[in-house]
Short mmCIF file of C-alpha atoms in Angstrom, two decimals:
data_model
loop_
_atom_site.label_atom_id
_atom_site.label_comp_id
_atom_site.label_asym_id
_atom_site.label_seq_id
_atom_site.Cartn_x
_atom_site.Cartn_y
_atom_site.Cartn_z
CA MET A 1 -41.00 125.58 1.73
CA PRO A 2 -38.50 122.72 2.15
CA VAL A 3 -39.68 119.23 1.36
CA ARG A 4 -40.05 117.02 4.41
CA GLU A 5 -37.71 114.09 4.57
CA ARG A 6 -39.43 110.80 3.77
CA ASN A 7 -39.19 108.14 6.47
CA PRO A 8 -36.94 110.14 8.83
CA GLN A 9 -35.17 108.64 11.83
CA LEU A 10 -37.80 108.49 14.56
CA PRO A 11 -37.08 109.46 18.17
CA LYS A 12 -36.63 106.55 20.54
CA THR A 13 -39.78 107.51 22.47
CA VAL A 14 -41.84 107.12 19.29
CA GLU A 15 -40.14 103.81 18.53
CA TYR A 16 -40.93 102.55 22.03
CA ALA A 17 -44.56 103.65 21.56
CA HIS A 18 -44.70 101.60 18.35
CA ILE A 19 -43.25 98.61 20.20
CA GLY A 20 -45.83 98.91 22.97
CA TRP A 21 -48.67 99.08 20.47
CA ASP A 22 -47.30 96.08 18.57
CA PHE A 23 -47.19 94.06 21.80
CA PHE A 24 -50.79 95.08 22.53
CA ILE A 25 -51.97 93.96 19.08
CA LEU A 26 -50.06 90.68 19.36
CA ALA A 27 -51.67 90.02 22.73
CA ALA A 28 -55.09 90.75 21.22
CA VAL A 29 -54.34 88.36 18.34
CA ILE A 30 -53.25 85.60 20.71
CA ILE A 31 -56.35 86.06 22.91
CA ASN A 32 -58.64 86.15 19.88
CA LEU A 33 -57.11 83.05 18.30
CA SER A 34 -57.21 81.23 21.63
CA LEU A 35 -60.91 82.07 22.00
CA LEU A 36 -61.61 80.93 18.46
CA LEU A 37 -59.81 77.65 19.05
CA PHE A 38 -61.43 77.01 22.44
CA ASP A 39 -64.91 77.91 21.21
CA SER A 40 -64.48 75.54 18.26
CA LEU A 41 -63.53 72.76 20.68
CA PHE A 42 -66.42 73.74 22.97
CA LEU A 43 -68.85 72.93 20.17
CA ILE A 44 -67.62 69.32 20.01
CA GLY A 45 -69.93 67.13 22.11
CA PRO A 46 -67.42 64.87 23.88
CA ILE A 47 -65.16 67.79 24.77
CA ASN A 48 -68.15 69.85 25.96
CA ASP A 49 -69.28 66.98 28.20
CA ALA A 50 -65.74 66.53 29.55
CA ILE A 51 -65.51 70.22 30.49
CA ALA A 52 -68.96 70.09 32.11
CA SER A 53 -67.98 67.06 34.20
CA LEU A 54 -64.54 68.34 35.21
CA THR A 55 -65.32 72.04 35.84
CA PRO A 56 -69.09 72.57 35.92
CA GLY A 57 -68.78 76.12 37.24
CA PHE A 58 -66.44 77.18 34.43
CA HIS A 59 -68.68 75.38 31.91
CA VAL A 60 -71.72 77.36 33.02
CA PHE A 61 -69.74 80.64 33.07
CA TYR A 62 -68.28 80.13 29.59
CA ASP A 63 -71.58 78.95 28.11
CA THR A 64 -73.66 81.83 29.49
CA VAL A 65 -71.15 84.69 29.46
CA ILE A 66 -68.77 84.03 26.53
CA HIS A 67 -70.15 81.39 24.17
CA SER A 68 -73.61 82.98 23.96
CA ARG A 69 -72.02 86.36 23.13
CA PHE A 70 -69.11 85.05 21.09
CA ILE A 71 -70.06 86.90 17.88
CA THR A 72 -70.19 90.19 19.79
CA ILE A 73 -66.85 89.49 21.45
CA ASP A 74 -65.31 88.52 18.13
CA LEU A 75 -66.60 91.71 16.52
CA PHE A 76 -64.95 93.64 19.36
CA PHE A 77 -61.59 92.15 18.37
CA VAL A 78 -62.34 92.87 14.72
CA GLY A 79 -62.95 96.49 15.70
CA ILE A 80 -59.56 96.59 17.44
CA PHE A 81 -57.86 95.22 14.32
CA ILE A 82 -59.64 97.68 12.02
CA ALA A 83 -58.70 100.54 14.36
CA ASP A 84 -55.11 99.27 14.30
CA VAL A 85 -55.02 99.41 10.48
CA LEU A 86 -56.54 102.90 10.33
CA LEU A 87 -54.32 104.23 13.11
CA GLY A 88 -51.21 102.66 11.57
CA TRP A 89 -52.14 104.16 8.21
CA MET A 90 -52.47 107.65 9.68
CA VAL A 91 -49.21 107.29 11.59
CA ALA A 92 -47.43 106.11 8.43
CA ILE A 93 -48.71 109.20 6.57
CA ALA A 94 -47.61 111.48 9.42
CA GLU A 95 -44.14 109.88 9.55
CA ARG A 96 -43.88 109.86 5.72
CA ARG A 97 -42.88 106.23 5.96
CA TYR A 98 -43.67 105.35 2.33
CA HIS A 99 -43.30 107.09 -0.99
CA ARG A 100 -47.07 107.53 -1.40
CA TRP A 101 -49.80 107.80 1.21
CA PHE A 102 -51.79 104.86 -0.18
CA PHE A 103 -48.90 102.36 0.02
CA TYR A 104 -49.63 101.32 3.63
CA PRO A 105 -52.40 98.72 3.03
CA PHE A 106 -50.32 97.08 0.29
CA VAL A 107 -47.16 96.89 2.36
CA ASN A 108 -49.04 95.73 5.47
CA TRP A 109 -51.40 93.40 3.59
CA TYR A 110 -51.32 90.83 6.39
CA ASP A 111 -52.82 93.34 8.83
CA VAL A 112 -55.55 94.27 6.35
CA LEU A 113 -56.49 90.65 5.63
CA GLY A 114 -56.31 89.92 9.37
CA CYS A 115 -59.35 92.17 9.86
CA ILE A 116 -61.53 89.65 8.01
CA PRO A 117 -63.46 87.69 10.69
CA LEU A 118 -62.23 84.26 9.61
CA SER A 119 -59.77 82.21 11.61
CA GLY A 120 -57.56 81.56 8.57
CA PHE A 121 -57.09 85.26 7.95
CA ARG A 122 -56.60 85.98 11.66
CA LEU A 123 -53.45 83.86 11.58
CA LEU A 124 -51.89 86.39 9.22
CA ARG A 125 -51.74 88.85 12.07
CA VAL A 126 -49.09 86.72 13.69
CA LEU A 127 -46.79 88.11 10.98
CA ARG A 128 -46.88 91.31 13.02
CA VAL A 129 -44.13 89.74 15.08
CA VAL A 130 -41.77 90.20 12.11
CA SER A 131 -42.13 93.98 12.13
CA LEU A 132 -41.86 93.95 15.92
CA LEU A 133 -38.58 92.01 15.81
CA ASN A 134 -37.26 94.35 13.12
CA ARG A 135 -38.03 97.39 15.28
CA LEU A 136 -36.40 95.81 18.34
CA HIS A 137 -33.35 94.93 16.27
CA ARG A 138 -33.13 98.46 14.88
CA LEU A 139 -33.13 99.85 18.43
CA ARG A 140 -30.41 97.32 19.35
CA LEU A 141 -32.57 95.84 22.06
CA ILE A 142 -32.03 92.43 20.44
CA ASP A 143 -29.61 91.08 17.85
CA VAL A 144 -31.60 88.98 15.42
CA THR A 145 -28.55 88.17 13.28
CA SER A 146 -27.00 86.17 16.13
CA TRP A 147 -29.96 83.78 16.31
CA SER A 148 -29.39 80.35 14.80
CA SER A 149 -32.96 80.37 13.44
CA TYR A 150 -32.30 83.66 11.64
CA ARG A 151 -29.06 82.35 10.13
CA PHE A 152 -30.84 79.17 9.04
CA LEU A 153 -33.67 81.07 7.35
CA ALA A 154 -31.31 83.67 5.85
CA LYS A 155 -29.13 80.92 4.37
CA TYR A 156 -31.94 79.08 2.60
CA TYR A 157 -33.65 82.31 1.58
CA ASP A 158 -30.38 83.38 -0.05
CA ILE A 159 -30.07 80.00 -1.80
CA LEU A 160 -33.69 80.11 -3.00
CA LEU A 161 -33.36 83.68 -4.27
CA GLU A 162 -30.12 82.91 -6.12
CA GLU A 163 -31.54 79.77 -7.72
CA LEU A 164 -34.66 81.61 -8.89
CA SER A 165 -32.73 84.59 -10.26
CA ASP A 166 -30.25 82.26 -12.01
CA ARG A 167 -33.07 80.32 -13.70
CA ILE A 168 -34.70 83.54 -14.88
CA ALA A 169 -31.39 84.93 -16.16
CA LEU A 170 -30.57 81.70 -18.00
CA ARG A 171 -34.00 81.69 -19.65
CA LEU A 172 -33.59 85.31 -20.75
CA LEU A 173 -30.10 84.74 -22.14
CA SER A 174 -31.27 81.64 -24.01
CA ASN A 175 -34.08 83.66 -25.56
CA VAL A 176 -31.58 86.34 -26.61
CA GLN A 177 -29.37 83.68 -28.18
CA GLN A 178 -32.34 82.37 -30.16
CA GLN A 179 -33.09 85.90 -31.36
CA VAL A 180 -29.44 86.37 -32.41
CA THR A 181 -29.32 83.14 -34.41
CA ALA A 182 -32.79 83.59 -35.91
CA SER A 183 -32.18 87.13 -37.10
CA ASP A 184 -30.80 87.58 -40.63
CA SER A 185 -30.03 91.28 -40.29
CA LEU A 186 -28.79 91.72 -36.74
CA THR A 187 -25.47 93.30 -37.75
CA GLU A 188 -27.16 95.70 -40.16
CA ARG A 189 -29.69 96.73 -37.52
CA VAL A 190 -26.95 97.29 -34.94
CA ILE A 191 -25.09 99.51 -37.39
CA ASP A 192 -28.19 101.42 -38.52
CA ARG A 193 -29.80 101.92 -35.10
CA VAL A 194 -26.82 102.04 -32.72
CA ILE A 195 -23.60 103.05 -34.51
CA LEU A 196 -24.59 105.32 -37.40
CA PRO A 197 -26.68 107.75 -35.29
CA ARG A 198 -23.53 108.27 -33.17
CA LYS A 199 -21.03 108.23 -36.02
CA THR A 200 -20.00 111.89 -35.65
CA GLN A 201 -19.54 111.60 -31.90
CA LEU A 202 -17.51 108.39 -32.28
CA ILE A 203 -15.20 109.88 -34.90
CA HIS A 204 -14.71 113.01 -32.76
CA GLU A 205 -13.94 110.83 -29.75
CA ILE A 206 -11.41 108.78 -31.76
CA SER A 207 -9.60 111.90 -32.98
CA GLN A 208 -9.52 113.43 -29.50
CA ARG A 209 -8.15 110.26 -27.94
CA LEU A 210 -5.52 109.92 -30.69
CA GLU A 211 -4.47 113.53 -30.24
CA ALA A 212 -4.25 113.19 -26.46
CA THR A 213 -2.42 109.84 -26.65
CA VAL A 214 0.19 110.97 -29.21
CA GLY A 215 0.77 114.29 -27.45
CA GLN A 216 1.17 112.71 -24.04
CA ALA A 217 3.44 109.96 -25.35
CA TYR A 218 5.68 112.56 -27.07
CA GLN A 219 6.00 114.73 -23.97
CA GLN A 220 6.89 111.74 -21.80
CA ASN A 221 9.50 110.40 -24.26
CA ARG A 222 10.81 113.64 -25.81
CA ILE A 223 14.35 113.28 -24.48
CA ALA A 224 14.63 109.72 -25.75
CA ILE A 225 13.20 110.71 -29.14
CA MET A 226 15.66 113.59 -29.53
CA ALA A 227 18.58 111.35 -28.57
CA SER A 228 17.41 108.76 -31.08
CA ILE A 229 17.21 111.41 -33.85
CA ASP A 230 20.71 112.67 -33.05
CA ASP A 231 22.07 109.11 -33.07
CA LEU A 232 20.31 108.36 -36.38
CA VAL A 233 21.79 111.47 -38.06
CA SER A 234 25.26 110.71 -36.69
CA ARG A 235 25.18 107.10 -37.86
CA THR A 236 23.88 108.07 -41.30
CA LEU A 237 26.67 110.61 -41.78
CA ARG A 238 29.33 108.22 -40.53
CA GLU A 239 28.24 105.56 -42.97
CA SER A 240 27.94 107.94 -45.94
CA PRO A 241 30.85 107.55 -48.48
CA GLU A 242 30.70 111.26 -49.35
CA ILE A 243 31.15 112.24 -45.69
CA GLN A 244 34.06 109.81 -45.37
CA LYS A 245 35.69 111.50 -48.36
CA LEU A 246 35.06 114.86 -46.73
CA HIS A 247 37.03 113.73 -43.66
CA ARG A 248 40.19 113.43 -45.78
CA LEU A 249 40.07 117.11 -46.71
CA PRO A 250 41.56 119.81 -44.53
CA MET A 251 38.98 120.96 -41.96
CA GLY A 252 36.78 118.17 -43.32
CA ARG A 253 36.00 116.65 -39.91
CA THR A 254 35.04 120.06 -38.52
CA ALA A 255 32.72 120.64 -41.47
CA SER A 256 31.28 117.15 -40.98
CA ASN A 257 30.58 117.80 -37.31
CA ALA A 258 28.94 121.11 -38.11
CA MET A 259 26.82 119.43 -40.79
CA GLN A 260 25.84 116.71 -38.29
CA ALA A 261 24.82 119.25 -35.64
CA SER A 262 22.86 121.28 -38.21
CA LEU A 263 21.02 118.27 -39.64
CA SER A 264 20.27 116.91 -36.15
CA GLY A 265 18.88 120.28 -35.05
CA VAL A 266 16.71 120.55 -38.17
CA ALA A 267 15.34 117.04 -37.65
CA GLN A 268 14.63 117.68 -33.97
CA ARG A 269 12.86 120.98 -34.74
CA LEU A 270 10.86 119.22 -37.44
CA VAL A 271 9.69 116.54 -35.00
CA ASP A 272 8.89 119.25 -32.43
CA GLU A 273 6.83 121.14 -35.00
CA LEU A 274 4.98 117.97 -35.92
CA ALA A 275 4.25 117.25 -32.25
CA GLN A 276 2.96 120.77 -31.72
CA GLY A 277 0.90 120.51 -34.90
CA ILE A 278 -1.00 117.57 -33.43
CA HIS A 279 -3.07 120.06 -31.42
CA SER A 280 -3.90 122.22 -34.44
CA ALA A 281 -7.30 122.35 -36.12
CA GLU A 282 -5.81 121.22 -39.45
CA PHE A 283 -4.35 118.05 -37.96
CA ARG A 284 -7.62 117.33 -36.13
CA GLN A 285 -9.54 117.63 -39.40
CA LEU A 286 -7.03 115.32 -41.10
CA VAL A 287 -7.43 112.72 -38.35
CA GLU A 288 -11.23 112.98 -38.48
CA ARG A 289 -11.24 112.50 -42.27
CA THR A 290 -8.94 109.51 -41.95
CA ALA A 291 -11.03 108.06 -39.11
CA GLU A 292 -14.22 108.58 -41.13
CA THR A 293 -12.73 106.71 -44.08
CA GLY A 294 -11.71 103.82 -41.84
CA PHE A 295 -15.05 103.99 -40.05
CA ASN A 296 -16.99 103.62 -43.29
CA SER A 297 -14.79 100.71 -44.33
CA TRP A 298 -15.29 99.08 -40.93
CA LEU A 299 -19.07 99.42 -41.21
CA THR A 300 -19.17 97.62 -44.54
CA VAL A 301 -21.10 94.41 -43.85
CA ASP A 302 -20.90 91.20 -45.84
CA GLU A 303 -22.02 87.67 -45.07
CA THR A 304 -18.76 86.73 -43.35
CA SER A 305 -18.64 89.79 -41.07
CA ALA A 306 -22.31 89.38 -40.13
CA HIS A 307 -21.70 85.75 -39.19
CA VAL A 308 -18.64 86.69 -37.14
CA THR A 309 -20.56 89.40 -35.27
CA GLU A 310 -23.44 87.04 -34.46
CA GLN A 311 -21.02 84.32 -33.36
CA VAL A 312 -19.22 86.73 -31.04
CA LEU A 313 -22.52 87.78 -29.48
CA TYR A 314 -23.67 84.17 -29.16
CA ASP A 315 -20.41 83.03 -27.53
CA THR A 316 -20.44 85.99 -25.16
CA LEU A 317 -23.96 85.12 -24.03
CA GLU A 318 -22.93 81.47 -23.66
CA MET A 319 -20.04 82.52 -21.44
CA LEU A 320 -22.42 84.56 -19.29
CA LYS A 321 -24.73 81.55 -19.02
CA GLU A 322 -21.85 79.39 -17.84
CA GLN A 323 -20.95 81.99 -15.22
CA ILE A 324 -24.55 82.25 -14.02
CA HIS A 325 -24.99 78.47 -14.06
CA HIS A 326 -22.22 78.18 -11.47
CA GLN A 327 -23.94 77.84 -8.08
CA GLY A 328 -22.21 80.53 -6.08
CA TRP A 329 -24.03 79.66 -2.87
CA LYS A 330 -22.05 76.40 -2.70
CA ASP A 331 -18.84 78.45 -2.45
CA ARG A 332 -20.32 80.50 0.39
CA TYR A 333 -21.92 77.74 2.47
CA GLU A 334 -19.81 74.66 1.79
#
């Protein structure tokens, strides 16, 4: 059975249903908060007397119908909010909106806390407008990014996030620098725990890269190499006193030219054989033995090399700190 896609693209009808429900909950929140505010003011004596004197009929209606049953009315709104959380949870499971089924109350924590019958927690439900705006923006019914308020908040949110992340990164890098300077065996531990366990792979990689580099370089420059060999043999024979004496003999220049062609051909074939031998198993073993000898010499640690390694690490971290310390948001917004 194929695995259902998590958080698939919902049909527009479903999105519109979500929008309608969000508007209903927001209206319920506004009505509930308005009632809480008005009922709190109604309990204040001077305001109660002012309402009774200005609108006696409304005062009697509110006192007998709403204020006397306010707890029941408030519990009715609490029931709506609890039903909203449970219904939203079930819908989120059906739509596979989150990675696990129990993520909903943690992601929508403001809705869960908004069910608590206290005015301070009820205000959290106003955050529902954020998810509503996001849904409207996703359906392209509104363009939130064009709002000046959105750009203002996005700018300072970006600045705040960058400043916080920079401070954390600087603190971490400073701690690493302290560990580097405080450790007496950092280089040895790097060699023992990082390099030596991969020694064989590193040597094999070095030999392979050397083989590929030399072979490729020879193929690309073969004509120039052969011309250089021929020129070297010709110049050597021309400058040789014995060959100059040979030129004075009958047929000496012909013999000299033949000798030059023969020696040049032998040298070129020798270089060709060497280039072909690069890809042989014997040459690879020779390179690996040579690389291993140099590798062991390179891994020899003394006080000077350990200090140099630690100083390189320390200066590298310091350079990273300088880069992080630069406030990039000033380049973007100024």
